[in-house]
mmCIF file of C-alpha atoms in Angstrom:
data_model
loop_
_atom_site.group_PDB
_atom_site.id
_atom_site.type_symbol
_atom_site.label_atom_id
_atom_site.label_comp_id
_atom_site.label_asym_id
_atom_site.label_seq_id
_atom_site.Cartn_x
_atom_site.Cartn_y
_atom_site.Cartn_z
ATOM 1 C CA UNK H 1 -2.763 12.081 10.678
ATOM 2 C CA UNK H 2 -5.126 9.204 9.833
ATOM 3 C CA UNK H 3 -5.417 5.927 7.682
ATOM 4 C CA UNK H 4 -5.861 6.339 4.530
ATOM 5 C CA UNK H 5 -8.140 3.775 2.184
ATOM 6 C CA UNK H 6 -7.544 4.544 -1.616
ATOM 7 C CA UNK H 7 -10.968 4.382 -3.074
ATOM 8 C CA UNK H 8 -11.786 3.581 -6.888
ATOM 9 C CA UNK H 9 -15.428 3.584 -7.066
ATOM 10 C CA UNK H 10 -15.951 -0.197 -7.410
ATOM 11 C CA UNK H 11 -18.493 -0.993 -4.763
ATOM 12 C CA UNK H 12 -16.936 -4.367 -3.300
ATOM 13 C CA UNK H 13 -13.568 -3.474 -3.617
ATOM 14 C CA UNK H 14 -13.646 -0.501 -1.993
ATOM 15 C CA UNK H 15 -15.722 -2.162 0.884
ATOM 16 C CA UNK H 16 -12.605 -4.008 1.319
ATOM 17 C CA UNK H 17 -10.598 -1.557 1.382
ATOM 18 C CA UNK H 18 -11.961 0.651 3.800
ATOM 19 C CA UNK H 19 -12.370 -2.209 5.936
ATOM 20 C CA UNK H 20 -9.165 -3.395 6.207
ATOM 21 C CA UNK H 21 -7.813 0.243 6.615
ATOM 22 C CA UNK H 22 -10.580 0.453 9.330
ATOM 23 C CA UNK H 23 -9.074 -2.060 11.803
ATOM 24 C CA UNK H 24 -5.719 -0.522 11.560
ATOM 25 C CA UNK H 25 -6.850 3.080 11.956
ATOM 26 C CA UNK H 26 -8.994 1.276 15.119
ATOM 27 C CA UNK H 27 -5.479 -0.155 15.915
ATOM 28 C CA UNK H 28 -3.304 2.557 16.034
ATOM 29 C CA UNK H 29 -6.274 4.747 17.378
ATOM 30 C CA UNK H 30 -5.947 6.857 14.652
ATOM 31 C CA UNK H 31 -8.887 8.046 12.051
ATOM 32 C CA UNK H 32 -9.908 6.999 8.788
ATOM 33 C CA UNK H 33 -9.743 9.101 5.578
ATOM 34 C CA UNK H 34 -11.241 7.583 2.468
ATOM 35 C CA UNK H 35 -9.941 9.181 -0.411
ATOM 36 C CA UNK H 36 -11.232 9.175 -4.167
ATOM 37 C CA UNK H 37 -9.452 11.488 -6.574
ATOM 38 C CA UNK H 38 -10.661 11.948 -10.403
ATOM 39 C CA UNK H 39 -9.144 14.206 -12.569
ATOM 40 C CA UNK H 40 -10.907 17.928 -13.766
ATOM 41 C CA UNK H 41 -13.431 16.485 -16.264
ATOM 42 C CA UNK H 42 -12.490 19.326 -18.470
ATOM 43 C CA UNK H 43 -8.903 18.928 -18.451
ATOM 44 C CA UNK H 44 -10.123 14.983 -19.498
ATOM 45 C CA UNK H 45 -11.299 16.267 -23.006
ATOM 46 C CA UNK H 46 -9.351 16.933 -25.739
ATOM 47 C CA UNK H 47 -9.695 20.683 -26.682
ATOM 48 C CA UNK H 48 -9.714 21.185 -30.389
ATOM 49 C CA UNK H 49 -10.148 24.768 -32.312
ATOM 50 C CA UNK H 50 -12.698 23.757 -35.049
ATOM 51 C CA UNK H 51 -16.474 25.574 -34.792
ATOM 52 C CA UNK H 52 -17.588 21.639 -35.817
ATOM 53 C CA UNK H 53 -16.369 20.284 -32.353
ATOM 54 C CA UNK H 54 -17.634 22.369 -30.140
ATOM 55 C CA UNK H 55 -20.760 20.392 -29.440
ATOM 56 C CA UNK H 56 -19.288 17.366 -29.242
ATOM 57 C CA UNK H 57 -16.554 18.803 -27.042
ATOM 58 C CA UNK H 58 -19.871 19.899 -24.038
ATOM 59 C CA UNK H 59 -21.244 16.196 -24.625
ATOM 60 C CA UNK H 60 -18.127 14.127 -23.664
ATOM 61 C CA UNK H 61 -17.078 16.725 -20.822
ATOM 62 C CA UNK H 62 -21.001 16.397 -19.672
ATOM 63 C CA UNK H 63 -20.394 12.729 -20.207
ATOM 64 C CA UNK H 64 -17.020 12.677 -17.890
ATOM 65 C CA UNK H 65 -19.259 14.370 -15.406
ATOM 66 C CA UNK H 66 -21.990 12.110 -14.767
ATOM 67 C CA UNK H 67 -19.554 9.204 -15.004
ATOM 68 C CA UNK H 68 -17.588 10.774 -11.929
ATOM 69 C CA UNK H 69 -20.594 11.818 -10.306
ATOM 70 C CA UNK H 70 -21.590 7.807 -10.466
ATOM 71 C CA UNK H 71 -18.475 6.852 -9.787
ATOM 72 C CA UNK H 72 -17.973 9.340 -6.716
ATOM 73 C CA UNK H 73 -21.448 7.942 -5.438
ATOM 74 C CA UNK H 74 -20.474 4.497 -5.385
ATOM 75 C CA UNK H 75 -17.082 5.450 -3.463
ATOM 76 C CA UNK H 76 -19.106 6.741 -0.587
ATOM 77 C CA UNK H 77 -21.324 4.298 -0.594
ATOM 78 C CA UNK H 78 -18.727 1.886 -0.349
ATOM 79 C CA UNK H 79 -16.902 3.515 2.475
ATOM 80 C CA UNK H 80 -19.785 4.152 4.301
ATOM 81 C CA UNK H 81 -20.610 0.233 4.539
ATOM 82 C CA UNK H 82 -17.614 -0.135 4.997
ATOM 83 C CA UNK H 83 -16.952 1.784 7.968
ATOM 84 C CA UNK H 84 -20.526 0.760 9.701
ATOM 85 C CA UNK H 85 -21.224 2.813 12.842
ATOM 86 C CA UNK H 86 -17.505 2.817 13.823
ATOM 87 C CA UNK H 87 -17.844 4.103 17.508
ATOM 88 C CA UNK H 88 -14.954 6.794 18.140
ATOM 89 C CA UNK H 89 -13.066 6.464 15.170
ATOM 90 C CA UNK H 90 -13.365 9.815 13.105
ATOM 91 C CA UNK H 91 -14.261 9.022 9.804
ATOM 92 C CA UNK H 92 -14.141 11.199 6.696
ATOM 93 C CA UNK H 93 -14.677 10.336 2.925
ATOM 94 C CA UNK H 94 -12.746 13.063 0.481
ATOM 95 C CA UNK H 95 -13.126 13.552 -2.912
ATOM 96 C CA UNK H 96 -10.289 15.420 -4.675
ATOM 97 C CA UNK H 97 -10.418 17.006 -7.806
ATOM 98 C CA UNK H 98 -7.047 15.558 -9.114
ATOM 99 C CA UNK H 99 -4.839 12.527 -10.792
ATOM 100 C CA UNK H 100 -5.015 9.773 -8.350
ATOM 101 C CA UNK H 101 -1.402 9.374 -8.147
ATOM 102 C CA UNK H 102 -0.852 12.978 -7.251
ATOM 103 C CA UNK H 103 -3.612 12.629 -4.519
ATOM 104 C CA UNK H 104 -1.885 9.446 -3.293
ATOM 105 C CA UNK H 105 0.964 10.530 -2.851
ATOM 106 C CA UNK H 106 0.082 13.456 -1.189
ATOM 107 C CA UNK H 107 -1.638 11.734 1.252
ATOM 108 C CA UNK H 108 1.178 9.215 1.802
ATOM 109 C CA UNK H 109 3.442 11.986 2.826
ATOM 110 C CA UNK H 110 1.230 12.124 6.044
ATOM 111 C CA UNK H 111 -0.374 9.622 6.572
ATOM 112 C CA UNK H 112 -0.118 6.969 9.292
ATOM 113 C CA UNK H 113 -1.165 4.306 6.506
ATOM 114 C CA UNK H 114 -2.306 4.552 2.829
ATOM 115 C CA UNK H 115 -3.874 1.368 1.984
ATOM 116 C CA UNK H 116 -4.374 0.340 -1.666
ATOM 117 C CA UNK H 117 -6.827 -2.799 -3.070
ATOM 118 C CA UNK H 118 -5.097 -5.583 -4.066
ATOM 119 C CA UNK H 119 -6.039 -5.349 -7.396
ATOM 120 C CA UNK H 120 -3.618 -1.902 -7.738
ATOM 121 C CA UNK H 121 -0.841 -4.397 -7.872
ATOM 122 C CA UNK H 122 -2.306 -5.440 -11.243
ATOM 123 C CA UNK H 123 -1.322 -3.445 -14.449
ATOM 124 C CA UNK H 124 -4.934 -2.271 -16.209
ATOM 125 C CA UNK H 125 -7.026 -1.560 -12.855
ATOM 126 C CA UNK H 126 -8.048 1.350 -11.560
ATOM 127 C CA UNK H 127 -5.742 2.403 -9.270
ATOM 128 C CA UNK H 128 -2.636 0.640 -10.777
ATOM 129 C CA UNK H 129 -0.426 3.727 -12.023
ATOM 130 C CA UNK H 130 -1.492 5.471 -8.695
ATOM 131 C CA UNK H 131 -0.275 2.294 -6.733
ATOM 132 C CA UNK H 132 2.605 2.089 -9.304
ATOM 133 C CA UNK H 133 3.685 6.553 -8.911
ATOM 134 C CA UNK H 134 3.566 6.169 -4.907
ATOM 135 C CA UNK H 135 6.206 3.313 -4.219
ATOM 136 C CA UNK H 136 8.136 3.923 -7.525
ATOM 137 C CA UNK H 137 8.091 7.471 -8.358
ATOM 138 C CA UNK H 138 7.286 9.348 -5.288
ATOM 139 C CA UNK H 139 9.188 6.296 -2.936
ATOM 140 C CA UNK H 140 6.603 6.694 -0.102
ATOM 141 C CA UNK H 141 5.573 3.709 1.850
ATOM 142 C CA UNK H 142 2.173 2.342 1.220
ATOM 143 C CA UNK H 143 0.480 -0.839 2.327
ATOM 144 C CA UNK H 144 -1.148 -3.391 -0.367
ATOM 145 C CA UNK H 145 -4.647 -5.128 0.977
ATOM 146 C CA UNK H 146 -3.829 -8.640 1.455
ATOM 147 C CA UNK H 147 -5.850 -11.605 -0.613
ATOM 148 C CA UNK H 148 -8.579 -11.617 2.373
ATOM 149 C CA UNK H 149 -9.591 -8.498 5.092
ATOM 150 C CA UNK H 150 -7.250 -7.762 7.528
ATOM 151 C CA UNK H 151 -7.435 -8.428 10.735
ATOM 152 C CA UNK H 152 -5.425 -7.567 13.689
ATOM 153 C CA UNK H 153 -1.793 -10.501 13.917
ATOM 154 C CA UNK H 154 1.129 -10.678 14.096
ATOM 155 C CA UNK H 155 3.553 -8.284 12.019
ATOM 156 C CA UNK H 156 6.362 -10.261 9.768
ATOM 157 C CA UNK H 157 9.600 -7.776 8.937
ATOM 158 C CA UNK H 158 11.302 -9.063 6.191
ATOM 159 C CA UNK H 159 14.713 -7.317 7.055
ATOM 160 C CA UNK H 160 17.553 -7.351 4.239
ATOM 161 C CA UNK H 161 18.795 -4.154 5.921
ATOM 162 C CA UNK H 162 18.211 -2.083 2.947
ATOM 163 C CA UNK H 163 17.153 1.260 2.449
ATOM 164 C CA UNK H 164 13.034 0.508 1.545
ATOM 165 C CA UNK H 165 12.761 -2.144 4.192
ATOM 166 C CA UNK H 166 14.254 0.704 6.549
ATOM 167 C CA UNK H 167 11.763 3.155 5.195
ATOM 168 C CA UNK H 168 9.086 0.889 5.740
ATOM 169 C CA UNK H 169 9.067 -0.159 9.048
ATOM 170 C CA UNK H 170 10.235 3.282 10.191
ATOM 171 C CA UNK H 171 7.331 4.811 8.738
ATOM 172 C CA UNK H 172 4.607 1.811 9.672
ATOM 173 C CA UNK H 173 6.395 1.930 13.386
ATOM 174 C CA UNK H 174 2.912 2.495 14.550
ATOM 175 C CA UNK H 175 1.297 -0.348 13.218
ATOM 176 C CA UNK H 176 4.256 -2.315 14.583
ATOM 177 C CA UNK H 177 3.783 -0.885 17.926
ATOM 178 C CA UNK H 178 0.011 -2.314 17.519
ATOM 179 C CA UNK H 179 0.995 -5.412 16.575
ATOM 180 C CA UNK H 180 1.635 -7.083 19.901
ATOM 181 C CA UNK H 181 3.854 -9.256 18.090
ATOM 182 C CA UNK H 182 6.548 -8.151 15.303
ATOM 183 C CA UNK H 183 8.551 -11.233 13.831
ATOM 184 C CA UNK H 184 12.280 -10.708 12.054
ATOM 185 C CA UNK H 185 12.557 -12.786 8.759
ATOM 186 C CA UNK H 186 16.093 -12.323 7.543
ATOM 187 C CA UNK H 187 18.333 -14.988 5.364
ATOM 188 C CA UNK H 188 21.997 -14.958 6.425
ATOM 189 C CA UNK H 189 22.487 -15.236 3.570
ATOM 190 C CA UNK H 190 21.730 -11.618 2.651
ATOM 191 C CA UNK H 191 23.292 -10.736 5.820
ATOM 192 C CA UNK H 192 27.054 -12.422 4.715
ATOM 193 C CA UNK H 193 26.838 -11.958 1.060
ATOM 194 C CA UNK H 194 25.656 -7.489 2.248
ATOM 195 C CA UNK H 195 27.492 -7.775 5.319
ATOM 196 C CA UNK H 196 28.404 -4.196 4.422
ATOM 197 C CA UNK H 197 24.743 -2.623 4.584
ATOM 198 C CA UNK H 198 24.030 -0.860 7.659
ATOM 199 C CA UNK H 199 22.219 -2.649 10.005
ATOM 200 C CA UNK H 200 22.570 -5.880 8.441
ATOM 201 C CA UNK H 201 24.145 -8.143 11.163
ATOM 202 C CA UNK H 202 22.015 -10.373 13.417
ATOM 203 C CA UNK H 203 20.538 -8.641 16.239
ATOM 204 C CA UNK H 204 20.755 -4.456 15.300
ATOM 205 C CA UNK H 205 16.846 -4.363 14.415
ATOM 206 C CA UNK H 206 15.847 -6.920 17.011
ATOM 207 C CA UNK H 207 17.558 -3.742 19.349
ATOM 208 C CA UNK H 208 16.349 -0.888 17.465
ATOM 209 C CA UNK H 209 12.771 -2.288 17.935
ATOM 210 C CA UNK H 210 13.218 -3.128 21.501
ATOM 211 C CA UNK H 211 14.450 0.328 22.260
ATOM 212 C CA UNK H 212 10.575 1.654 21.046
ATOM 213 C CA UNK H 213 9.078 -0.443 23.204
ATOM 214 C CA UNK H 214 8.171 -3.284 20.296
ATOM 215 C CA UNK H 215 8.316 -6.802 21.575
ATOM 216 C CA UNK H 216 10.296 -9.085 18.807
ATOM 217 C CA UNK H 217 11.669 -12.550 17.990
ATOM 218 C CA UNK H 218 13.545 -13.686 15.206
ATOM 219 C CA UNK H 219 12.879 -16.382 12.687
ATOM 220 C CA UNK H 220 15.448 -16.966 9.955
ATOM 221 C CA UNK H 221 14.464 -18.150 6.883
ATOM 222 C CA UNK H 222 16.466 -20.051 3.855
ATOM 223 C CA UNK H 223 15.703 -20.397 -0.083
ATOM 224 C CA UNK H 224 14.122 -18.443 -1.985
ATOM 225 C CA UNK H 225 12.436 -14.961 0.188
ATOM 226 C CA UNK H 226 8.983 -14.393 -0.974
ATOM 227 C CA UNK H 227 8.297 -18.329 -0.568
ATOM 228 C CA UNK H 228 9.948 -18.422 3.036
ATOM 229 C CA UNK H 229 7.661 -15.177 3.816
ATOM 230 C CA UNK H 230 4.075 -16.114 2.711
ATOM 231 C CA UNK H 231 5.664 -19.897 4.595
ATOM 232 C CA UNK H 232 6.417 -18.056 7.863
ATOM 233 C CA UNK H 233 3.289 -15.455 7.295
ATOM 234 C CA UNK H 234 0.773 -18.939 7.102
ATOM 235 C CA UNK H 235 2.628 -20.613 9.710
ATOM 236 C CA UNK H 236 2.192 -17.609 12.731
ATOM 237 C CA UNK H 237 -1.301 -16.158 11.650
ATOM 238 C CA UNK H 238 1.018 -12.920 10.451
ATOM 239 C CA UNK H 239 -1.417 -10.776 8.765
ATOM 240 C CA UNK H 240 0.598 -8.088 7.213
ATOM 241 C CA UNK H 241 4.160 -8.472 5.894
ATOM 242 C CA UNK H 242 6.805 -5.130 6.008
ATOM 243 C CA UNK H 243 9.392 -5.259 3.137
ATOM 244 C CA UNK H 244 11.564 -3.164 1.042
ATOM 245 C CA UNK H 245 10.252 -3.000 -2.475
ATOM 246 C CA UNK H 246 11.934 -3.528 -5.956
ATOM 247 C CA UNK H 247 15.828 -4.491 -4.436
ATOM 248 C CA UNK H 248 16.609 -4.387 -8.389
ATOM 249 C CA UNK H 249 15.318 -1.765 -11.179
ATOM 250 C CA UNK H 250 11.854 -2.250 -12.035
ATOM 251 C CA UNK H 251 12.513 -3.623 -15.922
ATOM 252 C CA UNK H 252 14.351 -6.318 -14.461
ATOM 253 C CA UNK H 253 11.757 -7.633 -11.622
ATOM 254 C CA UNK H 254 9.299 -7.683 -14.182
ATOM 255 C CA UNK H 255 11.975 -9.791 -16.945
ATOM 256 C CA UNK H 256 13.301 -11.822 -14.920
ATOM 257 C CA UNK H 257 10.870 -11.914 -11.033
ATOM 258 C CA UNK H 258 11.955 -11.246 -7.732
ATOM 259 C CA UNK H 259 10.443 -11.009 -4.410
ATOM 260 C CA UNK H 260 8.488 -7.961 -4.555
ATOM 261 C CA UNK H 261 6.709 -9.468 -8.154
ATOM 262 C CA UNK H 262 6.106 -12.668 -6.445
ATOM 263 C CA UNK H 263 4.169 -11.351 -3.250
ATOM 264 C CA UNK H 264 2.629 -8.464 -5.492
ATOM 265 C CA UNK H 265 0.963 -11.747 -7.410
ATOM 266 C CA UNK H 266 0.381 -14.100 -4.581
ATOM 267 C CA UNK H 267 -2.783 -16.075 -4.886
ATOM 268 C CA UNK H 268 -2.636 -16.338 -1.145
ATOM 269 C CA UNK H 269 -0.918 -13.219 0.978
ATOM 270 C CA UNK H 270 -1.312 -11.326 3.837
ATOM 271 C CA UNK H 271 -1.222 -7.270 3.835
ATOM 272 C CA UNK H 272 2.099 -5.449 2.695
ATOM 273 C CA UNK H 273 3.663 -2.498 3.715
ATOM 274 C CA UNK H 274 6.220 -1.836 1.274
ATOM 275 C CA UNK H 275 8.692 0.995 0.555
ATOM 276 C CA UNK H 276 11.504 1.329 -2.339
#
């Protein structure tokens, strides 16, 4: 088990990134995997039958090859300055020979964390379908880099009792149990209008975290959710939020918004650990 920083091969981001998953692996006392996956550069070309293409077939899987090889250099790199001298953390960069999102979620399966840049969030970067497979497809928890590095605060739940918020926090318990401090947001609204969810009503989480040794208060929160987070996140130094991801389909969060769109595209937000 370790935390796991998805890696891109972008020098600064992935600096970041292996950063902020640093201080929680340091947290949890837990290691620190930094994972870069590329796909087989052969399975990356186009095979075609014609005697004409066979040349230019070798050149663009030679070209595939030095561009991972680069790219693979840079991720080290990256994680190695990233992760500095690290005394008693056991740190290990991997490189698999696979689709990103396959590696993710792999790794999310069994890891304590998997922590994605920010910029996954965004449609068009690097790591985007990856970041998009693991929460969506796959449903494993992950945890999105917040707008600055993460440092060790207090933990906001943002508890609508439903089944991704419950995934989340049960799988990030350790984290929580870092925390020192683990804050319930809930609306009662949500609570009367889905009074028939499961652990809904005021007070079951607040004794389901208490009964693993988590230390809790409760702040409720009115209008709309991902404002009243980011609010309450500002207002107590929270540095990483846990939610439940994508309440409605995917098509319509991206028509018509919703909380998960609005603190994937904060300008200003603290780490999330989401789960669908």
């Amino acid at each position: 088990m370790s935390v796991v920083a998805m890696l891109q091969g972008t020098p600064e981001t992935d600096v970041e990134t292996t950063q902020s998953a640093l201080v929680m692996a340091k947290k949890i006392g837990t290691g620190l995997t930094g994972l870069c996956a590329l796909p087989d550069p052969q399975a990356a070309v186009m095979l075609v039958t014609t005697p004409e293409s066979t040349g230019l077939t070798a050149a663009a899987a030679t070209n595939i090859i030095e561009l991972q090889k680069e790219m693979l250099e840079k991720a080290e790199a990256a994680f190695r300055q990233g992760v500095g001298s690290a005394p008693g953390i056991d740190c290990v960069f991997l490189h698999q020979v696979a689709n990103a999102e396959a590696a993710a979620a792999s790794a999310a399966t069994l890891a304590d964390a998997i922590v994605f840049p920010r910029s996954a969030a965004r449609s068009g970067e690097p790591l985007s379908i990856a970041f998009d497979y693991v929460m969506m497809d796959a449903r494993l928890p992950l945890v999105l880099a917040g707008t600055t590095p993460y440092t060790p605060g207090p933990v906001i739940i943002g508890w609508d009792g439903s089944n991704g918020a419950a995934r989340a926090l049960r799988f990030h318990t350790p984290l929580l149990k870092a925390a020192g401090e683990v804050i319930i947001a809930q609306n009662r609204k949500d609570a009367e209008r889905d009074g028939a969810r499961p652990g809904i009503e005021p007070g079951s989480l607040e004794d389901w975290l208490k009964r693993k040794g988590i230390k809790t208060s409760v702040s409720p929160i009115e209008g709309e959710v991902s404002a009243a987070l980011l609010a309450l996140a500002k207002g107590s130094g929270a540095t990483m939020i846990v939610a439940g991801a994508y309440g409605h389909s995917r098509i319509g969060e991206r028509l018509f918004g919703g909380t998960s769109k609005r603190l994937l595209s904060a300008d200003e937000a603290p780490a999330l650990a989401l789960a669908r």
